[in-house]
Amino acid sequence: GQNIDQPTEMTATEGAIVQINCTYQTSGFNGLFWYQQHAGEAPTFLSYNVLDGLEEKGRFSSFLSRSKGYSYLLLKELQMKDSASYLCAVWNNAGNMLTFGGGTRLMVKP
Amino acid sequence: DAGVTQSPTHLIKTRGQQVTLRCSPKSGHDTVSWYQQALGQGPQFIFQYYEEEERQRGNFPDRFSGHQFPNYSSELNVNALLLGDSALYLCASSLAARVTGELFFGEGSRLTVL
């Protein structure tokens, strides 16, 4: 089976940096995705990591450590529009499907 | 290039009724996955269709069934609706040829069971 854990809620201040952690246990790991989901909307792709290390994309970065079963999403220069849920998801090639964690609801305050 | 489209966007049913939700995948995609997302939770995998067959199934009862058509569009059917079936139902499409396929999601169908 698979188990994916991430904090339920986080609060941060506009302009600050926030790190959202995700730990996972799975067999047949073949990549980790981060998605952003605004309330009432569809999840949208943010990042994909399959090898260890940091992937940077503008204000967003994602890190993966396969040996530790750990990933984080780093959001810099927070904006009010970054208030959303952030979903960590693991691709299990054996099952050929994406399994999601419960999501972290991020609230950005002025 | 049309993305993933789902219909209807919202619907209300009563317990015991049946519902059919529809999904058209992103142009060029051949695989459709369905997810159920309860309020405040992450999406839960229901099943995946490829080449008109169910390829993978999550931990959902037989009341949940689906179909994929030759044009790759898909339907999700839920019979004997329960209050707990109230959720956002997301359709996601991908390309089977990509080993680790990024999923593209539709806006979802919000089902309320009264």
PDB file of C-alpha atoms in Angstrom:
ATOM      1  CA  GLY A   1       0.000   0.000   0.000  1.00  0.00           C
ATOM      2  CA  GLN A   2       0.919   3.646  -0.006  1.00  0.00           C
ATOM      3  CA  ASN A   3       0.925   6.247   2.733  1.00  0.00           C
ATOM      4  CA  ILE A   4       1.396   9.946   2.103  1.00  0.00           C
ATOM      5  CA  ASP A   5       1.491  12.480   4.940  1.00  0.00           C
ATOM      6  CA  GLN A   6       1.468  16.274   4.817  1.00  0.00           C
ATOM      7  CA  PRO A   7       0.349  18.930   7.303  1.00  0.00           C
ATOM      8  CA  THR A   8      -3.316  19.829   7.182  1.00  0.00           C
ATOM      9  CA  GLU A   9      -2.967  23.591   7.424  1.00  0.00           C
ATOM     10  CA  MET A  10      -0.272  26.267   7.366  1.00  0.00           C
ATOM     11  CA  THR A  11      -0.361  30.036   7.684  1.00  0.00           C
ATOM     12  CA  ALA A  12       2.258  32.449   6.360  1.00  0.00           C
ATOM     13  CA  THR A  13       2.676  36.158   5.735  1.00  0.00           C
ATOM     14  CA  GLU A  14       2.684  37.869   2.362  1.00  0.00           C
ATOM     15  CA  GLY A  15       6.258  38.246   1.077  1.00  0.00           C
ATOM     16  CA  ALA A  16       7.613  35.466   3.290  1.00  0.00           C
ATOM     17  CA  ILE A  17       8.875  31.966   2.472  1.00  0.00           C
ATOM     18  CA  VAL A  18       6.993  28.789   3.373  1.00  0.00           C
ATOM     19  CA  GLN A  19       8.000  25.134   3.165  1.00  0.00           C
ATOM     20  CA  ILE A  20       5.359  22.412   2.881  1.00  0.00           C
ATOM     21  CA  ASN A  21       6.635  18.951   3.760  1.00  0.00           C
ATOM     22  CA  CYS A  22       5.476  15.598   2.470  1.00  0.00           C
ATOM     23  CA  THR A  23       6.551  12.141   3.587  1.00  0.00           C
ATOM     24  CA  TYR A  24       5.601   8.974   1.791  1.00  0.00           C
ATOM     25  CA  GLN A  25       5.862   5.216   1.968  1.00  0.00           C
ATOM     26  CA  THR A  26       5.318   3.316  -1.231  1.00  0.00           C
ATOM     27  CA  SER A  27       6.545   0.449  -3.348  1.00  0.00           C
ATOM     28  CA  GLY A  28       7.509   0.958  -6.961  1.00  0.00           C
ATOM     29  CA  PHE A  29       8.116   4.677  -6.550  1.00  0.00           C
ATOM     30  CA  ASN A  30       8.418   6.426  -9.865  1.00  0.00           C
ATOM     31  CA  GLY A  31       8.109  10.116  -9.142  1.00  0.00           C
ATOM     32  CA  LEU A  32       6.482  12.714  -6.927  1.00  0.00           C
ATOM     33  CA  PHE A  33       4.180  15.502  -8.039  1.00  0.00           C
ATOM     34  CA  TRP A  34       2.992  18.691  -6.397  1.00  0.00           C
ATOM     35  CA  TYR A  35      -0.331  20.171  -7.439  1.00  0.00           C
ATOM     36  CA  GLN A  36      -1.996  23.446  -6.451  1.00  0.00           C
ATOM     37  CA  GLN A  37      -5.748  23.582  -5.956  1.00  0.00           C
ATOM     38  CA  HIS A  38      -7.699  26.760  -5.328  1.00  0.00           C
ATOM     39  CA  ALA A  39     -11.030  26.366  -3.577  1.00  0.00           C
ATOM     40  CA  GLY A  40     -13.660  25.032  -5.957  1.00  0.00           C
ATOM     41  CA  GLU A  41     -11.215  24.542  -8.801  1.00  0.00           C
ATOM     42  CA  ALA A  42      -9.300  21.684 -10.411  1.00  0.00           C
ATOM     43  CA  PRO A  43      -5.792  20.762  -9.261  1.00  0.00           C
ATOM     44  CA  THR A  44      -3.078  22.262 -11.463  1.00  0.00           C
ATOM     45  CA  PHE A  45       0.429  20.874 -11.939  1.00  0.00           C
ATOM     46  CA  LEU A  46       3.278  22.610 -10.123  1.00  0.00           C
ATOM     47  CA  SER A  47       6.278  20.280 -10.169  1.00  0.00           C
ATOM     48  CA  TYR A  48       7.594  16.780 -10.713  1.00  0.00           C
ATOM     49  CA  ASN A  49      10.631  15.139  -9.075  1.00  0.00           C
ATOM     50  CA  VAL A  50      11.933  11.683  -9.903  1.00  0.00           C
ATOM     51  CA  LEU A  51      15.591  12.107  -8.947  1.00  0.00           C
ATOM     52  CA  ASP A  52      16.987  13.372  -5.645  1.00  0.00           C
ATOM     53  CA  GLY A  53      17.571  17.076  -5.417  1.00  0.00           C
ATOM     54  CA  LEU A  54      15.994  20.449  -5.923  1.00  0.00           C
ATOM     55  CA  GLU A  55      13.928  21.531  -8.912  1.00  0.00           C
ATOM     56  CA  GLU A  56      13.419  25.279  -9.174  1.00  0.00           C
ATOM     57  CA  LYS A  57      10.693  26.947 -11.178  1.00  0.00           C
ATOM     58  CA  GLY A  58      10.318  30.650 -10.534  1.00  0.00           C
ATOM     59  CA  ARG A  59       9.011  31.322  -7.018  1.00  0.00           C
ATOM     60  CA  PHE A  60       8.339  27.614  -6.481  1.00  0.00           C
ATOM     61  CA  SER A  61      10.922  24.891  -5.786  1.00  0.00           C
ATOM     62  CA  SER A  62      10.478  21.217  -4.975  1.00  0.00           C
ATOM     63  CA  PHE A  63      12.920  18.871  -3.294  1.00  0.00           C
ATOM     64  CA  LEU A  64      13.046  15.087  -3.184  1.00  0.00           C
ATOM     65  CA  SER A  65      14.985  12.569  -1.103  1.00  0.00           C
ATOM     66  CA  ARG A  66      14.076   9.054  -2.198  1.00  0.00           C
ATOM     67  CA  SER A  67      16.093   7.366   0.552  1.00  0.00           C
ATOM     68  CA  LYS A  68      14.168   9.301   3.200  1.00  0.00           C
ATOM     69  CA  GLY A  69      10.783   9.159   1.472  1.00  0.00           C
ATOM     70  CA  TYR A  70      10.600  12.926   1.813  1.00  0.00           C
ATOM     71  CA  SER A  71       9.757  15.902  -0.337  1.00  0.00           C
ATOM     72  CA  TYR A  72       9.053  19.553   0.237  1.00  0.00           C
ATOM     73  CA  LEU A  73       7.566  22.392  -1.750  1.00  0.00           C
ATOM     74  CA  LEU A  74       9.135  25.793  -1.147  1.00  0.00           C
ATOM     75  CA  LEU A  75       7.195  28.936  -1.978  1.00  0.00           C
ATOM     76  CA  LYS A  76       9.113  32.227  -1.995  1.00  0.00           C
ATOM     77  CA  GLU A  77       7.872  35.824  -2.005  1.00  0.00           C
ATOM     78  CA  LEU A  78       4.410  34.694  -1.015  1.00  0.00           C
ATOM     79  CA  GLN A  79       1.464  36.436  -2.617  1.00  0.00           C
ATOM     80  CA  MET A  80      -2.153  36.484  -1.511  1.00  0.00           C
ATOM     81  CA  LYS A  81      -3.069  34.427  -4.588  1.00  0.00           C
ATOM     82  CA  ASP A  82      -0.892  31.588  -3.262  1.00  0.00           C
ATOM     83  CA  SER A  83      -3.622  30.853  -0.708  1.00  0.00           C
ATOM     84  CA  ALA A  84      -4.708  27.396  -1.836  1.00  0.00           C
ATOM     85  CA  SER A  85      -4.375  23.703  -1.060  1.00  0.00           C
ATOM     86  CA  TYR A  86      -1.131  22.026  -2.050  1.00  0.00           C
ATOM     87  CA  LEU A  87      -1.345  18.348  -2.896  1.00  0.00           C
ATOM     88  CA  CYS A  88       1.582  15.942  -2.736  1.00  0.00           C
ATOM     89  CA  ALA A  89       1.120  12.904  -4.987  1.00  0.00           C
ATOM     90  CA  VAL A  90       3.214   9.821  -5.662  1.00  0.00           C
ATOM     91  CA  TRP A  91       3.354   7.985  -8.970  1.00  0.00           C
ATOM     92  CA  ASN A  92       3.473   4.241  -8.473  1.00  0.00           C
ATOM     93  CA  ASN A  93       4.450   2.689 -11.759  1.00  0.00           C
ATOM     94  CA  ALA A  94       3.401  -0.750 -10.604  1.00  0.00           C
ATOM     95  CA  GLY A  95      -0.114   0.504 -10.105  1.00  0.00           C
ATOM     96  CA  ASN A  96       0.120   2.972 -12.948  1.00  0.00           C
ATOM     97  CA  MET A  97      -1.708   5.602 -10.959  1.00  0.00           C
ATOM     98  CA  LEU A  98      -1.183   8.766  -8.940  1.00  0.00           C
ATOM     99  CA  THR A  99      -1.932   8.602  -5.204  1.00  0.00           C
ATOM    100  CA  PHE A 100      -2.560  11.864  -3.364  1.00  0.00           C
ATOM    101  CA  GLY A 101      -1.975  12.981   0.167  1.00  0.00           C
ATOM    102  CA  GLY A 102      -4.679  14.815   2.058  1.00  0.00           C
ATOM    103  CA  GLY A 103      -3.424  18.225   0.970  1.00  0.00           C
ATOM    104  CA  THR A 104      -2.065  21.201   2.900  1.00  0.00           C
ATOM    105  CA  ARG A 105      -4.272  24.273   3.039  1.00  0.00           C
ATOM    106  CA  LEU A 106      -2.055  27.347   2.967  1.00  0.00           C
ATOM    107  CA  MET A 107      -3.434  30.690   4.116  1.00  0.00           C
ATOM    108  CA  VAL A 108      -1.401  33.760   3.206  1.00  0.00           C
ATOM    109  CA  LYS A 109      -2.107  36.779   5.389  1.00  0.00           C
ATOM    110  CA  PRO A 110      -1.258  40.427   4.701  1.00  0.00           C
TER     111      PRO A 110
ATOM    112  CA  ASP B   1      -6.523  22.942 -27.643  1.00  0.00           C
ATOM    113  CA  ALA B   2      -9.374  21.975 -25.368  1.00  0.00           C
ATOM    114  CA  GLY B   3      -8.457  20.758 -21.949  1.00  0.00           C
ATOM    115  CA  VAL B   4     -10.329  18.174 -19.923  1.00  0.00           C
ATOM    116  CA  THR B   5     -14.050  18.898 -19.857  1.00  0.00           C
ATOM    117  CA  GLN B   6     -16.585  17.451 -17.442  1.00  0.00           C
ATOM    118  CA  SER B   7     -20.355  17.589 -17.198  1.00  0.00           C
ATOM    119  CA  PRO B   8     -22.469  18.397 -15.384  1.00  0.00           C
ATOM    120  CA  THR B   9     -20.633  20.869 -13.151  1.00  0.00           C
ATOM    121  CA  HIS B  10     -23.121  20.607 -10.317  1.00  0.00           C
ATOM    122  CA  LEU B  11     -25.953  18.230  -9.551  1.00  0.00           C
ATOM    123  CA  ILE B  12     -28.187  17.252  -6.678  1.00  0.00           C
ATOM    124  CA  LYS B  13     -29.546  13.750  -6.158  1.00  0.00           C
ATOM    125  CA  THR B  14     -31.368  11.909  -3.398  1.00  0.00           C
ATOM    126  CA  ARG B  15     -30.324   8.738  -1.645  1.00  0.00           C
ATOM    127  CA  GLY B  16     -30.873   5.590  -3.694  1.00  0.00           C
ATOM    128  CA  GLN B  17     -30.768   7.360  -7.036  1.00  0.00           C
ATOM    129  CA  GLN B  18     -28.218   6.777  -9.761  1.00  0.00           C
ATOM    130  CA  VAL B  19     -25.926   9.322 -11.401  1.00  0.00           C
ATOM    131  CA  THR B  20     -23.813   9.462 -14.560  1.00  0.00           C
ATOM    132  CA  LEU B  21     -20.902  11.874 -14.906  1.00  0.00           C
ATOM    133  CA  ARG B  22     -19.104  12.532 -18.179  1.00  0.00           C
ATOM    134  CA  CYS B  23     -15.572  13.445 -19.156  1.00  0.00           C
ATOM    135  CA  SER B  24     -13.805  14.353 -22.382  1.00  0.00           C
ATOM    136  CA  PRO B  25     -10.015  14.062 -22.121  1.00  0.00           C
ATOM    137  CA  LYS B  26      -7.467  16.584 -23.309  1.00  0.00           C
ATOM    138  CA  SER B  27      -6.834  16.334 -27.024  1.00  0.00           C
ATOM    139  CA  GLY B  28      -4.325  13.573 -27.768  1.00  0.00           C
ATOM    140  CA  HIS B  29      -4.743  11.811 -24.433  1.00  0.00           C
ATOM    141  CA  ASP B  30      -5.903   8.196 -24.322  1.00  0.00           C
ATOM    142  CA  THR B  31      -6.172   7.439 -20.604  1.00  0.00           C
ATOM    143  CA  VAL B  32      -8.830   8.666 -18.198  1.00  0.00           C
ATOM    144  CA  SER B  33      -8.693   8.425 -14.406  1.00  0.00           C
ATOM    145  CA  TRP B  34     -11.502   9.276 -12.008  1.00  0.00           C
ATOM    146  CA  TYR B  35     -11.019  10.649  -8.516  1.00  0.00           C
ATOM    147  CA  GLN B  36     -13.403  11.430  -5.659  1.00  0.00           C
ATOM    148  CA  GLN B  37     -12.537  14.431  -3.502  1.00  0.00           C
ATOM    149  CA  ALA B  38     -14.459  14.972  -0.285  1.00  0.00           C
ATOM    150  CA  LEU B  39     -14.444  18.451   1.191  1.00  0.00           C
ATOM    151  CA  GLY B  40     -11.100  19.299   2.761  1.00  0.00           C
ATOM    152  CA  GLN B  41      -9.425  16.082   1.633  1.00  0.00           C
ATOM    153  CA  GLY B  42      -7.145  14.988  -1.176  1.00  0.00           C
ATOM    154  CA  PRO B  43      -8.450  13.214  -4.264  1.00  0.00           C
ATOM    155  CA  GLN B  44      -9.039   9.467  -3.849  1.00  0.00           C
ATOM    156  CA  PHE B  45      -8.435   7.230  -6.884  1.00  0.00           C
ATOM    157  CA  ILE B  46     -11.560   5.453  -8.135  1.00  0.00           C
ATOM    158  CA  PHE B  47     -10.416   3.803 -11.369  1.00  0.00           C
ATOM    159  CA  GLN B  48      -8.581   4.284 -14.637  1.00  0.00           C
ATOM    160  CA  TYR B  49      -9.624   3.481 -18.186  1.00  0.00           C
ATOM    161  CA  TYR B  50      -7.392   2.758 -21.143  1.00  0.00           C
ATOM    162  CA  GLU B  51      -8.344   1.190 -24.479  1.00  0.00           C
ATOM    163  CA  GLU B  52     -11.946   1.028 -23.291  1.00  0.00           C
ATOM    164  CA  GLU B  53     -11.099  -1.212 -20.343  1.00  0.00           C
ATOM    165  CA  GLU B  54     -10.729  -0.652 -16.629  1.00  0.00           C
ATOM    166  CA  ARG B  55      -6.992  -0.931 -16.075  1.00  0.00           C
ATOM    167  CA  GLN B  56      -6.713  -0.127 -12.376  1.00  0.00           C
ATOM    168  CA  ARG B  57      -9.205   0.274  -9.556  1.00  0.00           C
ATOM    169  CA  GLY B  58      -9.021   1.886  -6.142  1.00  0.00           C
ATOM    170  CA  ASN B  59     -10.849   0.893  -2.989  1.00  0.00           C
ATOM    171  CA  PHE B  60     -14.373   1.724  -4.101  1.00  0.00           C
ATOM    172  CA  PRO B  61     -17.445  -0.559  -4.075  1.00  0.00           C
ATOM    173  CA  ASP B  62     -19.049  -2.036  -7.172  1.00  0.00           C
ATOM    174  CA  ARG B  63     -21.677   0.715  -7.040  1.00  0.00           C
ATOM    175  CA  PHE B  64     -19.038   2.752  -8.829  1.00  0.00           C
ATOM    176  CA  SER B  65     -18.636   1.727 -12.448  1.00  0.00           C
ATOM    177  CA  GLY B  66     -17.341   3.316 -15.575  1.00  0.00           C
ATOM    178  CA  HIS B  67     -16.930   3.163 -19.277  1.00  0.00           C
ATOM    179  CA  GLN B  68     -14.579   4.485 -21.909  1.00  0.00           C
ATOM    180  CA  PHE B  69     -15.696   5.085 -25.463  1.00  0.00           C
ATOM    181  CA  PRO B  70     -13.682   4.713 -28.713  1.00  0.00           C
ATOM    182  CA  ASN B  71     -13.119   8.495 -28.783  1.00  0.00           C
ATOM    183  CA  TYR B  72     -11.462   8.175 -25.304  1.00  0.00           C
ATOM    184  CA  SER B  73     -14.255   9.996 -23.498  1.00  0.00           C
ATOM    185  CA  SER B  74     -15.472   8.376 -20.314  1.00  0.00           C
ATOM    186  CA  GLU B  75     -18.428   8.054 -17.971  1.00  0.00           C
ATOM    187  CA  LEU B  76     -18.580   7.414 -14.245  1.00  0.00           C
ATOM    188  CA  ASN B  77     -21.750   5.800 -12.924  1.00  0.00           C
ATOM    189  CA  VAL B  78     -22.718   5.575  -9.286  1.00  0.00           C
ATOM    190  CA  ASN B  79     -25.723   3.464  -8.273  1.00  0.00           C
ATOM    191  CA  ALA B  80     -27.728   3.442  -5.038  1.00  0.00           C
ATOM    192  CA  LEU B  81     -26.353   6.800  -3.942  1.00  0.00           C
ATOM    193  CA  LEU B  82     -25.438   7.325  -0.295  1.00  0.00           C
ATOM    194  CA  LEU B  83     -25.062  10.589   1.592  1.00  0.00           C
ATOM    195  CA  GLY B  84     -21.325   9.839   1.789  1.00  0.00           C
ATOM    196  CA  ASP B  85     -21.050   9.947  -1.984  1.00  0.00           C
ATOM    197  CA  SER B  86     -21.378  13.724  -1.836  1.00  0.00           C
ATOM    198  CA  ALA B  87     -18.074  15.001  -3.199  1.00  0.00           C
ATOM    199  CA  LEU B  88     -16.270  16.623  -6.081  1.00  0.00           C
ATOM    200  CA  TYR B  89     -15.645  14.042  -8.804  1.00  0.00           C
ATOM    201  CA  LEU B  90     -12.551  14.815 -10.818  1.00  0.00           C
ATOM    202  CA  CYS B  91     -11.634  13.398 -14.171  1.00  0.00           C
ATOM    203  CA  ALA B  92      -7.979  13.436 -15.196  1.00  0.00           C
ATOM    204  CA  SER B  93      -6.481  12.534 -18.543  1.00  0.00           C
ATOM    205  CA  SER B  94      -3.005  11.427 -19.487  1.00  0.00           C
ATOM    206  CA  LEU B  95      -1.035   9.707 -22.212  1.00  0.00           C
ATOM    207  CA  ALA B  96      -0.324   6.047 -21.580  1.00  0.00           C
ATOM    208  CA  ALA B  97       2.862   6.165 -23.628  1.00  0.00           C
ATOM    209  CA  ARG B  98       4.448   8.460 -21.058  1.00  0.00           C
ATOM    210  CA  VAL B  99       5.799   6.237 -18.262  1.00  0.00           C
ATOM    211  CA  THR B 100       5.203   8.851 -15.607  1.00  0.00           C
ATOM    212  CA  GLY B 101       2.319  10.746 -17.043  1.00  0.00           C
ATOM    213  CA  GLU B 102       1.339  14.105 -15.654  1.00  0.00           C
ATOM    214  CA  LEU B 103      -2.379  14.202 -15.077  1.00  0.00           C
ATOM    215  CA  PHE B 104      -4.478  17.021 -16.446  1.00  0.00           C
ATOM    216  CA  PHE B 105      -7.629  17.595 -14.425  1.00  0.00           C
ATOM    217  CA  GLY B 106     -11.055  18.832 -15.373  1.00  0.00           C
ATOM    218  CA  GLU B 107     -12.961  21.312 -13.221  1.00  0.00           C
ATOM    219  CA  GLY B 108     -14.939  18.485 -11.675  1.00  0.00           C
ATOM    220  CA  SER B 109     -18.563  17.588 -11.093  1.00  0.00           C
ATOM    221  CA  ARG B 110     -19.843  18.503  -7.664  1.00  0.00           C
ATOM    222  CA  LEU B 111     -22.389  15.950  -6.509  1.00  0.00           C
ATOM    223  CA  THR B 112     -24.654  16.577  -3.539  1.00  0.00           C
ATOM    224  CA  VAL B 113     -26.698  13.667  -2.222  1.00  0.00           C
ATOM    225  CA  LEU B 114     -29.645  14.610  -0.009  1.00  0.00           C
TER     226      LEU B 114
END
